Coordinates of C-alpha atoms in Angstrom, one line a residue:
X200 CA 7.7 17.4 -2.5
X201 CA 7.5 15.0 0.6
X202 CA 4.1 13.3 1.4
X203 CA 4.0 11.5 4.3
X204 CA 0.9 8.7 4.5
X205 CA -0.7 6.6 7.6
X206 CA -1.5 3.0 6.8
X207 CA -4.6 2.1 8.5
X208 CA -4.0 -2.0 9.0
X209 CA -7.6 -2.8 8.4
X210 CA -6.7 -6.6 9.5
X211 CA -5.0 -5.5 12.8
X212 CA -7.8 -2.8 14.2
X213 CA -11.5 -2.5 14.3
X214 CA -13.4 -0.1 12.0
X215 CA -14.3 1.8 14.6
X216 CA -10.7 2.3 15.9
X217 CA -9.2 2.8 12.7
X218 CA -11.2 5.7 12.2
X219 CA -10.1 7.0 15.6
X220 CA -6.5 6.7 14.7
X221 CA -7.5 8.5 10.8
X222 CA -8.4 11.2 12.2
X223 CA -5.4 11.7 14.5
X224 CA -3.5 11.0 11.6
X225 CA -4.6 13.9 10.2
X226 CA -4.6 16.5 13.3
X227 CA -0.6 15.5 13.7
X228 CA 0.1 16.2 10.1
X229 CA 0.0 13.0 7.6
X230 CA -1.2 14.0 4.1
X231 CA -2.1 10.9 2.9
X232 CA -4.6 7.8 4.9
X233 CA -4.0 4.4 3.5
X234 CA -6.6 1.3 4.0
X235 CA -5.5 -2.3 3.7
X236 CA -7.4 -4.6 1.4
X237 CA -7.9 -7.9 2.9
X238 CA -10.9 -11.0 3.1
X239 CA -9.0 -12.9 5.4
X240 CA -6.4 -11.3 7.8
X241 CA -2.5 -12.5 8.6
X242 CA -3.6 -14.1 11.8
X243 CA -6.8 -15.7 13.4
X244 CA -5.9 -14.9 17.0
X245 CA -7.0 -10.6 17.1
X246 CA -7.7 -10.4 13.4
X247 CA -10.4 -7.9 12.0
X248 CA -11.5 -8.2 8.6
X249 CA -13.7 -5.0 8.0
X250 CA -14.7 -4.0 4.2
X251 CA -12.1 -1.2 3.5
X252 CA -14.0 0.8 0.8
X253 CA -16.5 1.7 3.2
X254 CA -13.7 2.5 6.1
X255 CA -12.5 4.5 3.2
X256 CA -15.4 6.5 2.9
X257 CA -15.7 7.0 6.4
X258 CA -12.4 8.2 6.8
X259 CA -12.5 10.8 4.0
X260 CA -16.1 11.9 5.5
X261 CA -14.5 12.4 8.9
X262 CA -11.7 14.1 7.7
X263 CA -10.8 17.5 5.5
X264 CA -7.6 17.8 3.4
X265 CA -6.6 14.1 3.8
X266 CA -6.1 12.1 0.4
X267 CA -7.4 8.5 1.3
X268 CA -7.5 5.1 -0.6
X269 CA -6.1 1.6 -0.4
X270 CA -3.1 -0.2 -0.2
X271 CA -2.9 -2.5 -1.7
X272 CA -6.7 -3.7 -3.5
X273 CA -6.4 -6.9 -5.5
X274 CA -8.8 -6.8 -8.8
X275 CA -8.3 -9.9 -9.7
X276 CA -11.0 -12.2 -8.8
X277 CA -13.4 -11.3 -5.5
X278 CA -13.0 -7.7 -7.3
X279 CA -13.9 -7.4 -11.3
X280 CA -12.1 -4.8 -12.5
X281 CA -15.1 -2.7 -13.5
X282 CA -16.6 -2.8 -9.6
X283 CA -13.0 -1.1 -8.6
X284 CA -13.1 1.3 -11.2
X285 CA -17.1 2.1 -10.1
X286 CA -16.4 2.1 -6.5
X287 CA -13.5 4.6 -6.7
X288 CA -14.9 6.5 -9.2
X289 CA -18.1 7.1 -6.6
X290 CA -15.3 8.0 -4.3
X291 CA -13.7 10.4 -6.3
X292 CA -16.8 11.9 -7.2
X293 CA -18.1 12.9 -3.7
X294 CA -14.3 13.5 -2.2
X295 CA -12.7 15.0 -5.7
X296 CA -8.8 15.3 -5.2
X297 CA -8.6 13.0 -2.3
X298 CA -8.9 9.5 -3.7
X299 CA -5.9 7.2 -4.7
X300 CA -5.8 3.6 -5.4
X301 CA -3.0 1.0 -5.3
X302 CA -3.3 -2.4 -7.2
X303 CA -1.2 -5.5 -6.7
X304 CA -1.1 -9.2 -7.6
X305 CA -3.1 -10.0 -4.5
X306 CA -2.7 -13.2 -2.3
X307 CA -4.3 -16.4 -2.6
X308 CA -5.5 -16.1 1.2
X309 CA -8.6 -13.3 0.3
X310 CA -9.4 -15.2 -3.0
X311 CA -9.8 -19.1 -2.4
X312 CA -12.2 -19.1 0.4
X313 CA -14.4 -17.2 -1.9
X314 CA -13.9 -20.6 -4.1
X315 CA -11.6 -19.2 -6.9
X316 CA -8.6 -21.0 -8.1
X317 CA -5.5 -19.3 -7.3
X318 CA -3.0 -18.5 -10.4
X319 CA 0.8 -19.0 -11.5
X320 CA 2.6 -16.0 -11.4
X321 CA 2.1 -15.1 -14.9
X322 CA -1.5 -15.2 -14.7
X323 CA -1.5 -13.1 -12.2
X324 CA 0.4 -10.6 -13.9
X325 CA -1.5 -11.0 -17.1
X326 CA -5.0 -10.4 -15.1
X327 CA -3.8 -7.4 -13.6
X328 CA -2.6 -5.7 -16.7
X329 CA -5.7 -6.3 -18.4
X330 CA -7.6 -5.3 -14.9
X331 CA -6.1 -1.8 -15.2
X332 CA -6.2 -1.6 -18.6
X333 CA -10.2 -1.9 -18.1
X334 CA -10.2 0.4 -14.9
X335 CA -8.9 3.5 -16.6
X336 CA -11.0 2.9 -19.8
X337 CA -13.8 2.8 -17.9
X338 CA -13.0 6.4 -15.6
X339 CA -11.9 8.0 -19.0
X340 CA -13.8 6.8 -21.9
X341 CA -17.8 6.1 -22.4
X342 CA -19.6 2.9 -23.5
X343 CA -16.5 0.8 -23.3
X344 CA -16.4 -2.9 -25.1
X345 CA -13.4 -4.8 -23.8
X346 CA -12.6 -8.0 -25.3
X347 CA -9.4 -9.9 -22.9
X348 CA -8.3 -13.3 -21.9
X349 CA -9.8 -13.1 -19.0
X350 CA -12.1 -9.9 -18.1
X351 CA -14.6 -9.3 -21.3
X352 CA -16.8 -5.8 -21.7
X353 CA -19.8 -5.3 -24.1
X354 CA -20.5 -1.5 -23.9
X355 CA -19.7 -0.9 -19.6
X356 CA -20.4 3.0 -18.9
X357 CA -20.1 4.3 -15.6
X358 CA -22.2 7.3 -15.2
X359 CA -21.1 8.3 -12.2
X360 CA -17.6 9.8 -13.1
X361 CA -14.6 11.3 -11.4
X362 CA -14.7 14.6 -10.3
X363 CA -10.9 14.8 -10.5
X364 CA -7.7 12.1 -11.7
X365 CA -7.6 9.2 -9.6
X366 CA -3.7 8.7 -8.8
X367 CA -2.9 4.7 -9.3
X368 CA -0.1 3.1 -7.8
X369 CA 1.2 -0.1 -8.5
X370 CA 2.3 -2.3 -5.3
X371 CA 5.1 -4.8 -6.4
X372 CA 8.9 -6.2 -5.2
X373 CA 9.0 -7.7 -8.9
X374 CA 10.7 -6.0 -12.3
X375 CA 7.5 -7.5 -14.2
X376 CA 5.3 -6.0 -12.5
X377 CA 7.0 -3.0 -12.0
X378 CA 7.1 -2.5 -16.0
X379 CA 2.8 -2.7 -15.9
X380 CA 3.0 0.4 -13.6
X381 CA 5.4 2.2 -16.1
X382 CA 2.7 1.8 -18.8
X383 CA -0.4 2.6 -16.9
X384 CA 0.1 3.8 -13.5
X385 CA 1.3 7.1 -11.8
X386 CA 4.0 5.3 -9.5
X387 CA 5.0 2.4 -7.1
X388 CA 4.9 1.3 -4.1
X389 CA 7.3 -1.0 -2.2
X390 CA 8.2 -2.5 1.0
X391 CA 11.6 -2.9 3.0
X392 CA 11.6 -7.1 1.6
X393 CA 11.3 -4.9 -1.8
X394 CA 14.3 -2.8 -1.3
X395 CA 16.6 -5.7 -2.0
X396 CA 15.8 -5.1 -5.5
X397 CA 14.6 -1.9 -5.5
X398 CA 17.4 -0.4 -8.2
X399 CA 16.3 -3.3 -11.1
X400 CA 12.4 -2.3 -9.9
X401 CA 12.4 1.4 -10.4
X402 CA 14.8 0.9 -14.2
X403 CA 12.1 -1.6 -15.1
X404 CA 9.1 0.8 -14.2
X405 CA 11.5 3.7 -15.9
X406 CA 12.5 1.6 -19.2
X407 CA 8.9 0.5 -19.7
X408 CA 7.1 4.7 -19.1
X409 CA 9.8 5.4 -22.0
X410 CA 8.5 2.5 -24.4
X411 CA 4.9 3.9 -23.5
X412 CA 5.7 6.9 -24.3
X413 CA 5.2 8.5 -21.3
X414 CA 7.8 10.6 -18.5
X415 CA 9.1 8.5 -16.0
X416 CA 10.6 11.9 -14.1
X417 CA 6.5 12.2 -13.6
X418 CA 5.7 8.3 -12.1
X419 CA 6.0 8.6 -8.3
X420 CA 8.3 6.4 -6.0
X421 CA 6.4 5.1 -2.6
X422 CA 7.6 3.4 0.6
X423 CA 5.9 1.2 2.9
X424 CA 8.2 1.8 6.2
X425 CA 7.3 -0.8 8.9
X426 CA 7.6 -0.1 12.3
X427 CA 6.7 -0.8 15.7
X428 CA 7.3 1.7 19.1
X429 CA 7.1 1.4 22.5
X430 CA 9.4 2.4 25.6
X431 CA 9.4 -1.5 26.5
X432 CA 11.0 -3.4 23.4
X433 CA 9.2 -6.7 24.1
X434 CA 5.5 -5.1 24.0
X435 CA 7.2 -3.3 20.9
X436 CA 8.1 -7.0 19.6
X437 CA 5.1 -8.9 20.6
X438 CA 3.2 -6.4 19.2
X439 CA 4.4 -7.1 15.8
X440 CA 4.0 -10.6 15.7
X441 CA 0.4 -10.4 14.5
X442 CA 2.1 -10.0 11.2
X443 CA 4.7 -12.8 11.5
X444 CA 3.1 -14.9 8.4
X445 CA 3.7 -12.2 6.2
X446 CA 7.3 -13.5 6.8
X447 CA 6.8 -17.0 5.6
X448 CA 8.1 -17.9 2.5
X449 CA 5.8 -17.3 -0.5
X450 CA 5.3 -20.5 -2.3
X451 CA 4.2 -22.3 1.2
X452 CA 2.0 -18.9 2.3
X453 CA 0.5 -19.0 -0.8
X454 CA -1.1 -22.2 -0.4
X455 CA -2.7 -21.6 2.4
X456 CA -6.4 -19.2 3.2
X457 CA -6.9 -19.8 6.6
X458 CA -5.4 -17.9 9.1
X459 CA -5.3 -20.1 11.8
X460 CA -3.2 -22.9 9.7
X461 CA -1.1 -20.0 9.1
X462 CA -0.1 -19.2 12.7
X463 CA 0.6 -22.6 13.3
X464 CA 3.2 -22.3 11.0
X465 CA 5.2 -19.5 12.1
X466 CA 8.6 -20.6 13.6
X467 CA 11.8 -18.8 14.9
X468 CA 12.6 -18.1 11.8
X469 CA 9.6 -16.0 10.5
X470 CA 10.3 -14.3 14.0
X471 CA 13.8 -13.2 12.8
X472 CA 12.4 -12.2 9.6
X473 CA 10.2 -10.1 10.6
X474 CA 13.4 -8.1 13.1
X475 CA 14.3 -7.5 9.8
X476 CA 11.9 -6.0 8.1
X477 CA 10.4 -4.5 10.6
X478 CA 11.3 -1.5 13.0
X479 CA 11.4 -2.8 16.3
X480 CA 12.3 -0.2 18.9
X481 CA 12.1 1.8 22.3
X482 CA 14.2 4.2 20.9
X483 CA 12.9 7.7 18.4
X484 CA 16.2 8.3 17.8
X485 CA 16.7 5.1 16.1
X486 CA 13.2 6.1 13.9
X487 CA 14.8 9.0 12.8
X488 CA 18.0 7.1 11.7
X489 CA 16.1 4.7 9.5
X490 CA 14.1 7.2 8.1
X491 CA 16.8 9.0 7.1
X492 CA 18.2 5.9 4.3
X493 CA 14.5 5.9 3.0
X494 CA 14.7 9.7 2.7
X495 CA 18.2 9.7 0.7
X496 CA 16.4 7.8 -1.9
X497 CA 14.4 10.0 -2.9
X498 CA 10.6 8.5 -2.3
X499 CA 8.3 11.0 -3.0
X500 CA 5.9 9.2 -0.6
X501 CA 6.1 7.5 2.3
X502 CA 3.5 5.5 4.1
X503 CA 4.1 4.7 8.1
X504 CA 2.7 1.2 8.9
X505 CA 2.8 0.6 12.5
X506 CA 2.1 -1.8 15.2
X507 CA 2.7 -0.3 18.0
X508 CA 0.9 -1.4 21.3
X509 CA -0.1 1.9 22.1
X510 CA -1.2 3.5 18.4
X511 CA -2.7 6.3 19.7
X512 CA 0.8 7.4 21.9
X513 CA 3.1 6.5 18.6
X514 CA 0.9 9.1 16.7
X515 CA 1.6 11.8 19.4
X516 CA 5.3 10.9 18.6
X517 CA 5.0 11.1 15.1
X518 CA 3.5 14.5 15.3
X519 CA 5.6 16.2 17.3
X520 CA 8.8 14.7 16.8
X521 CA 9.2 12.6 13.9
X522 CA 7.1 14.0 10.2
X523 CA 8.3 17.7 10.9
X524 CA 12.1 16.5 11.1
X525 CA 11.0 14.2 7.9
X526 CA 9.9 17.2 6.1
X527 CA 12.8 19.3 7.2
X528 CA 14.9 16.8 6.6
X529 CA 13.8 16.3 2.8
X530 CA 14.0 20.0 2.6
X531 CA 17.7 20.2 3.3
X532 CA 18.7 17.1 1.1
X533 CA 16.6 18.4 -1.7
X534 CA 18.1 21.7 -2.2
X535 CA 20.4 22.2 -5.2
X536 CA 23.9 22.9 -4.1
X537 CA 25.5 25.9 -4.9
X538 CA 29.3 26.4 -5.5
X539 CA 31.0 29.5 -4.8
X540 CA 33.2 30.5 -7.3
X541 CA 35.9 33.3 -6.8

């Protein structure tokens, strides 16, 4: 079944206004409310940097039937491991059903200006196995002694348990990673930049469940669909630019915390980029048309990031016109075919 997810960009908006825009989220039909996880945001100029565990809370508070968490949280360094798996385990307990959490590999911009040393790739991908691999001992199991190359235990119990499973996605455009959600978590989540690749990701996640053990039919396939709205293209375009240094390349991003050095760096060509990879439109039409490639393969979730000048105008939109035709969409494409035969 078809779950359809807001992503509340925690770096674009206020607290305050993200809330607002939650719970429209919910009144116009999302199931799912997504927080970003960030220290520092993608730009200097307009950025917000609230704490998203407690917008988190708020949200699910302020809401009903909603299922709320983060995309993407990073428990690498600023995070141990066993703080995650206590925060959303607190969660879980006083909104039981409605908590998820995603986990990536994080970027070096929320880390270093906390003073920690940012990792080679393969650290990175080491901490976070080990990271999740303490996370869901620590929800499941009781006095819990842990002994890693990096993240070390001597008999952690939380005593404030989950009331229900906590869903855990892995966020990733990279096979390695993708095989650490096959052994531990209950999908993944990717972008459009991750659709380039997004065949070898999903056998990778698939190939590794089956090594584990464990039903890959079951592991869940998310979508980040980027997209930005507005009967004037330009405002629809400038708009989006906030997010331009996600469009630098990684290995020069990567070296760099402050969002202000990062802005300076943006050129025409991050610009183009993000036409790319992002949605830029005055035209629903053309929202449906987009939507309908992600649909055909099959996501059983997809989360709508927008940027749209006016958020609260887009949501209307999305309400009335766009998430029922997702859903009745889905619907039509998932229905077996039957053959008449004389």
């Amino acid at each position: 079944m078809l779950r359809l997810a807001y992503w509340c960009g925690q770096e674009q908006y206020d607290p305050y206004k993200l809330l607002e825009f939650a719970t429209i989220a919910e009144v116009v039909g999302f199931d799912i409310i997504a927080v970003s996880d960030h220290f520092h945001p993608w730009s200097d100029k307009g950025g917000q940097s609230g704490f998203p565990w407690i917008i988190a809370a708020l949200i699910a508070e302020k809401t009903k039937r909603v299922e709320v968490g983060t995309a993407v949280t990073t428990p690498l360094f600023r995070y141990h491991p066993a703080i995650v798996a206590q925060a959303f385990a607190t969660l879980a307990y006083l909104y039981p059903g409605r908590i998820f959490l995603t986990l990536g590999t994080g970027h070096s911009m929320n880390e270093t200006p906390l003073g920690f040393k940012w990792p080679e790739f393969k650290e990175k991908v080491e901490r976070l196995e080990e990271a999740i691999e303490i996370i869901k001992l620590l929800w499941e199991k009781e006095f819990v002694t842990y002994i890693g190359n990096y993240y070390k235990l001597y008999k952690a119990k939380l005593y404030t348990k989950p009331k229900s499973k906590i869903p855990l996605y892995i966020a990733t455009s990279n096979k390695y990673v993708a095989r650490i959600a096959g052994k531990y978590a209950d999908g993944i989540l990717v972008n459009p930049r991750g659709l380039e690749n997004y065949n070898e990701i999903i056998q990778s996640m698939e190939r590794a469940a089956i090594t584990s053990g464990r039903d890959p039919k079951k592991l869940k396939k998310l979508m980040e669909f980027k997209v930005s709205y507005d009967v004037d293209y330009e405002k629809a375009l400038n708009s989006t630019l906030f997010w331009a240094s996600t469009a630098i390349p990684r290995d020069k991003r990567e070296k760099i915390s402050d969002p202000r050095e990062l802005e300076s760096m943006v050129t025409k060509e991050e610009i183009e980029k993000i036409k790319r990879t992002w949605l830029i439109t005055s035209d629903t039409d053309e929202i449906i048309k987009t939507l309908e490639q992600f649909l055909k393969l099959n996501f059983d979730i997809i989360f709508i990031h927008s940027s749209s000048p006016d958020e609260k105008k887009f949501l209307s939109v999305l309400g009335r016109d766009i998430l029922p035709w997702m859903r009745e969409f889905y619907e039509l494409i998932s229905k077996p075919v039957r053959v008449a035969i004389d």
